[in-house]
Every structure is written in C-alpha cells, then in structure tokens.
PDB file of C-alpha atoms and ligand atoms in Angstrom:
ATOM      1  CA  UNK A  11      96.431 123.848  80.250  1.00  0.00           C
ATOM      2  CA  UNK A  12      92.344 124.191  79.075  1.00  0.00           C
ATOM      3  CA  UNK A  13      90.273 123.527  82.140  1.00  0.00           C
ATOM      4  CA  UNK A  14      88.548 120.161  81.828  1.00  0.00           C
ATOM      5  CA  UNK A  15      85.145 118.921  83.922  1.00  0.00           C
ATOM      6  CA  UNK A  16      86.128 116.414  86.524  1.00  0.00           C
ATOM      7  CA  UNK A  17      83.325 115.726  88.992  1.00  0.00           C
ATOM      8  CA  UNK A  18      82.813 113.754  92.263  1.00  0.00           C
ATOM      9  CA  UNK A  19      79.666 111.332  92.772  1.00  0.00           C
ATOM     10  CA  UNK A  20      78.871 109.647  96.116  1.00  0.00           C
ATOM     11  CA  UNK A  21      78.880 105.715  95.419  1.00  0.00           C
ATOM     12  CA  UNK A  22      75.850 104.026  96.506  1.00  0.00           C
ATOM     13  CA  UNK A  23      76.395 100.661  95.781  1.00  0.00           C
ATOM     14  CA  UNK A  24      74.005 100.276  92.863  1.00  0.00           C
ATOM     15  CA  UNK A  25      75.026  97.556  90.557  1.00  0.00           C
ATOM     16  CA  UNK A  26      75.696  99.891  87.080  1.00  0.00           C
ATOM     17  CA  UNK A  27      78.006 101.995  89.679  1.00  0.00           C
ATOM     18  CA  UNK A  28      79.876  99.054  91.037  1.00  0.00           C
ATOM     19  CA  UNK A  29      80.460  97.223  87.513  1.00  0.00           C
ATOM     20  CA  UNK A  30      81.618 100.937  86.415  1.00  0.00           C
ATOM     21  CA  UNK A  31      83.686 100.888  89.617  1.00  0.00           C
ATOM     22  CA  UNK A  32      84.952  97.146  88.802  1.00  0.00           C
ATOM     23  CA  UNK A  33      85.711  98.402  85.162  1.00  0.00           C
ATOM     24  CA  UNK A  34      88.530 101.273  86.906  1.00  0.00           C
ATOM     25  CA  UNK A  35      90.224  98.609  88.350  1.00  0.00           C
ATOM     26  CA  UNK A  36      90.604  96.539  85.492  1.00  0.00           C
ATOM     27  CA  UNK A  37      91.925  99.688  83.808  1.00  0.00           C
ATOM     28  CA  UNK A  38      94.340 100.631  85.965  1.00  0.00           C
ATOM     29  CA  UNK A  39      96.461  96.926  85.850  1.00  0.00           C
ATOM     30  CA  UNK A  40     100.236  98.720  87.020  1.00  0.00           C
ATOM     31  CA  UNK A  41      98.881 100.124  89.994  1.00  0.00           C
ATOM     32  CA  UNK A  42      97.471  96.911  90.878  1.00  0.00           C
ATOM     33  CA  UNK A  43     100.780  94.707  90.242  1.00  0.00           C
ATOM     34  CA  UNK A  44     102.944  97.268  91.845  1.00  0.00           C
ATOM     35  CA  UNK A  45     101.079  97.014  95.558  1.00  0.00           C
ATOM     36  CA  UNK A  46     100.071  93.170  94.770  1.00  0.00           C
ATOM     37  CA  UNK A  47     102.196  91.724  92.306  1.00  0.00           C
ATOM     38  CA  UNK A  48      99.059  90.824  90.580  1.00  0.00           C
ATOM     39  CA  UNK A  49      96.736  91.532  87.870  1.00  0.00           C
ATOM     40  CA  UNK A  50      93.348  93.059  89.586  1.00  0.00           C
ATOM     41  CA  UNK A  51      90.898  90.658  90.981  1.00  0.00           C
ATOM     42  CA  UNK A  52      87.092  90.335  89.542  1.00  0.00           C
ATOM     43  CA  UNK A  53      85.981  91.563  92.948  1.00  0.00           C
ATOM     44  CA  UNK A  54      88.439  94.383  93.760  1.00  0.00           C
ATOM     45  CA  UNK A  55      85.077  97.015  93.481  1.00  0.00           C
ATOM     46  CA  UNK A  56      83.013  94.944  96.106  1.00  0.00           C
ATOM     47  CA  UNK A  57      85.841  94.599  98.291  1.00  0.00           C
ATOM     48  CA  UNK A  58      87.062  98.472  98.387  1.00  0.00           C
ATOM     49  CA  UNK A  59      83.323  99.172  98.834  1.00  0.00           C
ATOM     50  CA  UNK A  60      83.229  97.100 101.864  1.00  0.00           C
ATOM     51  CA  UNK A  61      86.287  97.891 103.507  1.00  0.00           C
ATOM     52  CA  UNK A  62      86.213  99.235 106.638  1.00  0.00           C
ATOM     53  CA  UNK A  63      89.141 100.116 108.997  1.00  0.00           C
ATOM     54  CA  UNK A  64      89.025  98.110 112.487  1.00  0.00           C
ATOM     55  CA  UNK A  65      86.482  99.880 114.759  1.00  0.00           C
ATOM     56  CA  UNK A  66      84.920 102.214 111.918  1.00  0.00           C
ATOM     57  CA  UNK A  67      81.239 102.352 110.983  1.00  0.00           C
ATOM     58  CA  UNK A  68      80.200 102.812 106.885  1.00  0.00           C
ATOM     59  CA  UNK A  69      78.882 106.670 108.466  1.00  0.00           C
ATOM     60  CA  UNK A  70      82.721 107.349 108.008  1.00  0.00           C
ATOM     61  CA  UNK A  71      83.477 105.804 104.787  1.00  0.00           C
ATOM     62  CA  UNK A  72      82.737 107.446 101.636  1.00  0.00           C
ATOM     63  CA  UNK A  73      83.412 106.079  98.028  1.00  0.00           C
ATOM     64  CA  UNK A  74      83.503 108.671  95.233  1.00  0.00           C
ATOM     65  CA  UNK A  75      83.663 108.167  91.827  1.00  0.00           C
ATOM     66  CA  UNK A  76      85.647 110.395  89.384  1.00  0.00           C
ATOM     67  CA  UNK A  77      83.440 111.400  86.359  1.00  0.00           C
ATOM     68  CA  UNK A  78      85.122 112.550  83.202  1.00  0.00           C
ATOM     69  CA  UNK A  79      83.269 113.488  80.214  1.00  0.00           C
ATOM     70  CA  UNK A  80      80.179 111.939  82.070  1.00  0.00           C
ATOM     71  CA  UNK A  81      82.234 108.495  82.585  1.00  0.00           C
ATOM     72  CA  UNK A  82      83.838 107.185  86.069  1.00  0.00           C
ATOM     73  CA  UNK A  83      87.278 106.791  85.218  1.00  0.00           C
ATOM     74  CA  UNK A  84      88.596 106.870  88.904  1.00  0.00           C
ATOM     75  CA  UNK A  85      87.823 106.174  92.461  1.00  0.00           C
ATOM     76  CA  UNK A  86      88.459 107.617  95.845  1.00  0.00           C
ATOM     77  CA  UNK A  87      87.915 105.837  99.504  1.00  0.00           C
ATOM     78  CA  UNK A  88      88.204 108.166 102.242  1.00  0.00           C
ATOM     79  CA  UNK A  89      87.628 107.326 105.887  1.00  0.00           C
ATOM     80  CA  UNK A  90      86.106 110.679 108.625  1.00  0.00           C
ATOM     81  CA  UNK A  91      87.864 110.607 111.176  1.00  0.00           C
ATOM     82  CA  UNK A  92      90.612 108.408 110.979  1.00  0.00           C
ATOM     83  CA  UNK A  93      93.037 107.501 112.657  1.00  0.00           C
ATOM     84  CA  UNK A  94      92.303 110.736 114.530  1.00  0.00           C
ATOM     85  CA  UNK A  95      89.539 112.886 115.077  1.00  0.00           C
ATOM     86  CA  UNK A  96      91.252 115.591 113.127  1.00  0.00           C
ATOM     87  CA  UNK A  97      92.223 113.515 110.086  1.00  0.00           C
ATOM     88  CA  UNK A  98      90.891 112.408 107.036  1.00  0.00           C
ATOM     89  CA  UNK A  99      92.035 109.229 105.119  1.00  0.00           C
ATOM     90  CA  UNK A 100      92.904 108.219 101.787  1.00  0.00           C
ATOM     91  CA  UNK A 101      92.676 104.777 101.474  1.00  0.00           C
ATOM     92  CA  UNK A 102      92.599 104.710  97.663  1.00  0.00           C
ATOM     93  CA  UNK A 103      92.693 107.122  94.497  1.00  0.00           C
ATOM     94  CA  UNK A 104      92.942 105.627  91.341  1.00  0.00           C
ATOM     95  CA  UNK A 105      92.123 107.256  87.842  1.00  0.00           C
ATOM     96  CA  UNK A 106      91.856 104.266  84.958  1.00  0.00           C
ATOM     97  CA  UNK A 107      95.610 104.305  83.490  1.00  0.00           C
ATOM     98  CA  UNK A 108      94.116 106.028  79.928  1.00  0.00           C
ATOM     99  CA  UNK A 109      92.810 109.162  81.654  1.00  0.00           C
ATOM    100  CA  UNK A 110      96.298 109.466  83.898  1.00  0.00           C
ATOM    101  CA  UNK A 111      98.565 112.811  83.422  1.00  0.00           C
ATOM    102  CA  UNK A 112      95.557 114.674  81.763  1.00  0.00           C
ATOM    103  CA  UNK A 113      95.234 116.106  85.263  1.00  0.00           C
ATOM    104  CA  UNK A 114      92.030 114.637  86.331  1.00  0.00           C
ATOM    105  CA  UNK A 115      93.921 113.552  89.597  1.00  0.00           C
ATOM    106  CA  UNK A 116      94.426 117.300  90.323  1.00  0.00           C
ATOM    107  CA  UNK A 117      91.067 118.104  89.901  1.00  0.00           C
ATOM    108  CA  UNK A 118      89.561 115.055  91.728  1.00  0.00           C
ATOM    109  CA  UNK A 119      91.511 116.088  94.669  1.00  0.00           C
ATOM    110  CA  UNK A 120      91.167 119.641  94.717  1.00  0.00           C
ATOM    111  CA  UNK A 121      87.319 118.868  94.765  1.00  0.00           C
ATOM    112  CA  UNK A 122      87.987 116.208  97.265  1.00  0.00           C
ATOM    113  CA  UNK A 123      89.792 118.619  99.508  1.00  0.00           C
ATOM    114  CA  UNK A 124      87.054 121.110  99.439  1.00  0.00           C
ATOM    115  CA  UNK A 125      84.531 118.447 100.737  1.00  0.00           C
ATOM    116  CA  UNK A 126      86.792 117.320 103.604  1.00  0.00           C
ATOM    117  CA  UNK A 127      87.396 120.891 104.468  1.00  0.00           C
ATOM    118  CA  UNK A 128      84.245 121.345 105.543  1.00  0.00           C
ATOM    119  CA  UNK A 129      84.391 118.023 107.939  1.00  0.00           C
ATOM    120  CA  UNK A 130      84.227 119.123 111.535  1.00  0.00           C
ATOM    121  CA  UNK A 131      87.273 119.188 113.356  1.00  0.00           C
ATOM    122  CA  UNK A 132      89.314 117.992 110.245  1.00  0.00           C
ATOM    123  CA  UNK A 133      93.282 119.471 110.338  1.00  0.00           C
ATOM    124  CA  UNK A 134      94.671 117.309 107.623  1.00  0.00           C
ATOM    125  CA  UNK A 135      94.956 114.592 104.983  1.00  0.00           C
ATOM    126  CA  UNK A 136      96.679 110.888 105.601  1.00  0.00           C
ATOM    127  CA  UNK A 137      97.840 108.039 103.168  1.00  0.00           C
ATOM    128  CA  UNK A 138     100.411 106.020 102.515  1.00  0.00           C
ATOM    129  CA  UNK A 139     102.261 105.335  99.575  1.00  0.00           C
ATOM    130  CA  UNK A 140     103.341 101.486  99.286  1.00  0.00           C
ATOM    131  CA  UNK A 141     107.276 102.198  98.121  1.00  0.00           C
ATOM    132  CA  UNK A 142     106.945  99.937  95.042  1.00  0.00           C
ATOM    133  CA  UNK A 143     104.378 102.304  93.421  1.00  0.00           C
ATOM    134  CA  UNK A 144     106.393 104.931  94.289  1.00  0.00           C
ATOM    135  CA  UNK A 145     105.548 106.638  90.926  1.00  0.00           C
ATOM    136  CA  UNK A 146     102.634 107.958  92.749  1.00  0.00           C
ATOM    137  CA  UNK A 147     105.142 110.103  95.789  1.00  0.00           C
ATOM    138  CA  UNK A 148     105.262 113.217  92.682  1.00  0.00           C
ATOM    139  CA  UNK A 149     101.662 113.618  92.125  1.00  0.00           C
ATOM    140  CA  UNK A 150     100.844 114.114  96.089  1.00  0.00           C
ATOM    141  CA  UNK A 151     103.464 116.223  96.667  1.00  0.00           C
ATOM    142  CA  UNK A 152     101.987 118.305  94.009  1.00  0.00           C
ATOM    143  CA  UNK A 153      99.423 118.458  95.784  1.00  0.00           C
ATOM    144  CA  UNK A 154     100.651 119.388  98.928  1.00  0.00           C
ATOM    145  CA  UNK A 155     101.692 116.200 100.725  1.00  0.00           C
ATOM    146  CA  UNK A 156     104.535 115.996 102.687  1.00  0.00           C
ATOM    147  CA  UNK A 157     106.380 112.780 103.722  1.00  0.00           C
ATOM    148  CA  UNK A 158     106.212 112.490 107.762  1.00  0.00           C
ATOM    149  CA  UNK A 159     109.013 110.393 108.076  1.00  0.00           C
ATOM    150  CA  UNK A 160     106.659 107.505 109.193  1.00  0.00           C
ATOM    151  CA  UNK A 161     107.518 103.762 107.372  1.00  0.00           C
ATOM    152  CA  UNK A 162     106.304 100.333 107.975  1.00  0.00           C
ATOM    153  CA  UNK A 163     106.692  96.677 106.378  1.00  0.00           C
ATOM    154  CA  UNK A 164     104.125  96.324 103.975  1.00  0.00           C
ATOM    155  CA  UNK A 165     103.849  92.752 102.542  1.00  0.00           C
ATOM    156  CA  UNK A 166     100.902  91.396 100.082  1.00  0.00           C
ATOM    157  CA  UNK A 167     101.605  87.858  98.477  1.00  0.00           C
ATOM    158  CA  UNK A 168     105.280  87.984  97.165  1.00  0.00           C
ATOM    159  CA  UNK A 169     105.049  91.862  97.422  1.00  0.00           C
ATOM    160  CA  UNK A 170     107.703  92.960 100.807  1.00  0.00           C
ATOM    161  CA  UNK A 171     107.851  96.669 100.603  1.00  0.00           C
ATOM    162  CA  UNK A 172     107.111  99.875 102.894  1.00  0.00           C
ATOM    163  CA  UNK A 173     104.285 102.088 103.642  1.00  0.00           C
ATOM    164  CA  UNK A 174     105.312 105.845 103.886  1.00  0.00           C
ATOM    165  CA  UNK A 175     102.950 107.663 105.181  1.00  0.00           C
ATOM    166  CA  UNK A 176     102.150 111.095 103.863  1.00  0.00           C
ATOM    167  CA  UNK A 177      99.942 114.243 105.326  1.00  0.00           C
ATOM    168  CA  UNK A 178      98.843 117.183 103.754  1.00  0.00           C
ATOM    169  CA  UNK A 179      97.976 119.879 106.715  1.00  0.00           C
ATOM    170  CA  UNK A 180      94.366 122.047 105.825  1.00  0.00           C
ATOM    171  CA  UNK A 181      95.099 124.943 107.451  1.00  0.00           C
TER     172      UNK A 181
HETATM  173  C1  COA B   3      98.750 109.049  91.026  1.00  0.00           C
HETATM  174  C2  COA B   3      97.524 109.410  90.189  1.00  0.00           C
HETATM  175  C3  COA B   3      96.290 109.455  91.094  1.00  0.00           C
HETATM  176  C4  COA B   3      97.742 110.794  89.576  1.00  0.00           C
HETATM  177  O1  COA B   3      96.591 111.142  88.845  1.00  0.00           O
HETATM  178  P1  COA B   3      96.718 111.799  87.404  1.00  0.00           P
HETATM  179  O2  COA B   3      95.356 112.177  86.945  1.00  0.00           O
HETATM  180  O3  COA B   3      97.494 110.907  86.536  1.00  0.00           O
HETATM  181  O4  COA B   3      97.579 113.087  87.750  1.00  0.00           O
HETATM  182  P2  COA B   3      97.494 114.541  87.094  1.00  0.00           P
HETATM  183  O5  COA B   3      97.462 114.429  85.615  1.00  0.00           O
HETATM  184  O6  COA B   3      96.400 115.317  87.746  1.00  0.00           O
HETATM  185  O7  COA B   3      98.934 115.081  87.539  1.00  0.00           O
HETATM  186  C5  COA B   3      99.122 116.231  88.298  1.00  0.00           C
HETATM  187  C6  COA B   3     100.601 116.418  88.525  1.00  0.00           C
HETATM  188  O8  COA B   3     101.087 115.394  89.416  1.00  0.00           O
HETATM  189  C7  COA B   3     102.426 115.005  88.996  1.00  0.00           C
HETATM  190  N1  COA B   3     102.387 113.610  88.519  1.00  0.00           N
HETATM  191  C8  COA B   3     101.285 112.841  88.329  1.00  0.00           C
HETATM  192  N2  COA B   3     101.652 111.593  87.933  1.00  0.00           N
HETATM  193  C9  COA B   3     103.003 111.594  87.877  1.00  0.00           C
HETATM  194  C10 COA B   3     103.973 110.604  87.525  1.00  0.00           C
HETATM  195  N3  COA B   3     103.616 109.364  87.159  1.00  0.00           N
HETATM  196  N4  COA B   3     105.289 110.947  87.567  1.00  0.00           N
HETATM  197  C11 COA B   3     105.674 112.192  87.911  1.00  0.00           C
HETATM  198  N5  COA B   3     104.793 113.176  88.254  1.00  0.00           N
HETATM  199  C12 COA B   3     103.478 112.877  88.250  1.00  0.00           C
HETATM  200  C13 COA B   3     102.817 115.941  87.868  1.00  0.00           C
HETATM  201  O9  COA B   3     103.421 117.078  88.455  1.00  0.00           O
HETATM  202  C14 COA B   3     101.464 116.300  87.273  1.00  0.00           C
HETATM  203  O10 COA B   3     101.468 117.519  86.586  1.00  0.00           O
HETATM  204  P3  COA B   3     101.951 117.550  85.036  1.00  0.00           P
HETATM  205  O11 COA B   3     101.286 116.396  84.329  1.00  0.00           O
HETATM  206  O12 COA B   3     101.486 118.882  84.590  1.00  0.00           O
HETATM  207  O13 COA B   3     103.438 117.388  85.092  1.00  0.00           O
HETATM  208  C15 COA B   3      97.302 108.410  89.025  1.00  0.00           C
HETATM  209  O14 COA B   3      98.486 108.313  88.271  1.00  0.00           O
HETATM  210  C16 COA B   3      96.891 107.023  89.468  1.00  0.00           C
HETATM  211  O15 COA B   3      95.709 106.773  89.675  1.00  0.00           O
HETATM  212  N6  COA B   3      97.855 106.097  89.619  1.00  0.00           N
HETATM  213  C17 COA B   3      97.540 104.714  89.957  1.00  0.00           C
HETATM  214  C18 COA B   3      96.949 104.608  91.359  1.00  0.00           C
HETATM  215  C19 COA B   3      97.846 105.236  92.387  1.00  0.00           C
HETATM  216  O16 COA B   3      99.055 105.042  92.398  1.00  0.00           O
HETATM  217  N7  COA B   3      97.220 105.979  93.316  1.00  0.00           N
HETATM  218  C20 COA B   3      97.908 106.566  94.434  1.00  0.00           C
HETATM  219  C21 COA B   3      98.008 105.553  95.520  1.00  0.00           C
HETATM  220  S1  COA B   3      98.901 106.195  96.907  1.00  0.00           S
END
C-alpha cells in the first residue's frame, strides 16, 4: 500500500478547530448510533473537549486531531495517567466514515503510540470497545490490542450493551 501523510495536531480549543472537530462527528453517523442509538448531537465536539474522567485535571487530557491531506478527518482523546499511573487512555478515536479503511487509523495510532511512549512511567494502552460497535474489535487488534477479559453493562438511552476493555502492553 503507497504511504500516505497522516499527522497529529494538539487541539486547542480555537473555534475553526472545534467546528472542524464538530464536522468529524457529523461524518462519522454509524459510530455514533451504534454506542447511542442516535444520530450525533450539535455539541458532541464541545462535550469530548470537556470531558474529563472523575478526579482528572485538563494537564492529563489531550485532544488530537487527525490531519489528512491538510484536513482533520479524525479525532483522538487520550487521558495520562489513567486509571493507573502506568496507563494511557483512549477515550475516543474516530476517523470521519469517508476516510475509514484507507489506513489513516493505522497511521494515527502508530504516531499516537510514539507520543505516549515517551510519557513517564507509561506500560500500556486502555479502551474499551462498547460490544454494539464491535466492528471496531479488528482494527485494535491490528494494532496490537488484546482483549483482557474485563466486561461491564454499558447502557446510553435505549442502547444496553457491554464495555470490553482492551490493552495494548508498550514494552
Ligand atoms: C476503527 C477505526 C478507527 C479504524 O480506522 P481506519 O482508518 O478505518 O482503519 P485502517 O484503514 O487504518 O485499518 C487498519 C486495519 O484495521 C483493520 N480494520 C479496520 N477497520 C476494520 C473493519 N471495519 N472491519 C475489519 N477490519 C478492520 C483491518 O485489518 C485494516 O487493514 P486493511 O484495511 O488493510 O484490511 C475507524 O473505522 C473508525 O473511526 N470507526 C468509527 C469510530 C470507532 O469505532 N472508533 C473506535 C472506538 S473503540
């Protein structure tokens, strides 16, 4: 496959960033229905920006945006430091459904991976997968992800699924 130019940007907050950041959402509608059972919001951007696990501070909480071609077609949130001192986590990635299977994923996350190496005391990667967007379980074991055997009840609106919680180990 020809290499393509994926790149990571720190999001600031600015308002051209956060309507670009609004726009992914609206451009990714499945992923959205699968883990709500709705259509995405008109303030799903604001409210990823400003979510914050209980007892975390914003120093922890970085929100990338995934350029392609010199346009954000994706987004990352990943918490330092959570829920261990040795772990990162993934709270969301999301590439905009047009740019999906191109591999931009791969690349966002290989350059994510090489940030978050260099985190002290980080040992490994956490997410969960909700089980009704499943779809997602191949792409992060391609990437190294293993299940740990970990599920809870997740439930949004009319949405009663699991969590299964992945980890990818650094070193
Ligand atoms: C999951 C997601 C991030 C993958 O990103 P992507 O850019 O589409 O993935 P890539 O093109 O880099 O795929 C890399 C490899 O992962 C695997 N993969 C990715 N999506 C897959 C799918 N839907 N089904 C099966 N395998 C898949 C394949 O092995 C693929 O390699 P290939 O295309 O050469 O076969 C993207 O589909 C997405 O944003 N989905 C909606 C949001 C989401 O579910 N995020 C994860 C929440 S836990």
């Amino acid at each position: 496959m020809e290499a393509i130019e994926v790149r990571l940007h720190l999001l600031e907050g600015g308002q051209v960033e956060m309507d670009d950041l609004q726009r992914v959402f609206e451009e990714a509608p499945d992923f959205a229905r699968r883990v709500t059972g709705l259509l995405p919001g008109q303030s799903e951007a604001q409210s990823m920006y400003s979510m914050l696990p209980e007892g975390k501070l914003y120093d922890d909480k970085f929100v990338y945006g995934i350029y392609f071609d010199r346009k954000m077609v994706g987004c990352i949130d990943v918490i330092r430091d959570f829920p261990t001192k040795e772990t990162a986590w993934i709270g969301l990635f999301m590439i905009s459904e047009k740019y999906q299977r191109r591999g931009v994923g791969i690349a966002a996350f290989n350059i994510l991976r090489n940030y978050i190496e260099k985190w002290p005391n980080c040992e490994r990667v956490g997410l969960a997968v909700v089980s009704t967007n499943d779809v997602a379980l191949p792409f992060w074991r391609k990437v190294g992800f293993q299940e740990t055997g970990k599920r809870t009840p997740y439930k949004y609106d009319r949405i009663e699924a699991e969590s299964i919680f992945m980890e990818l180990e650094l070193y």
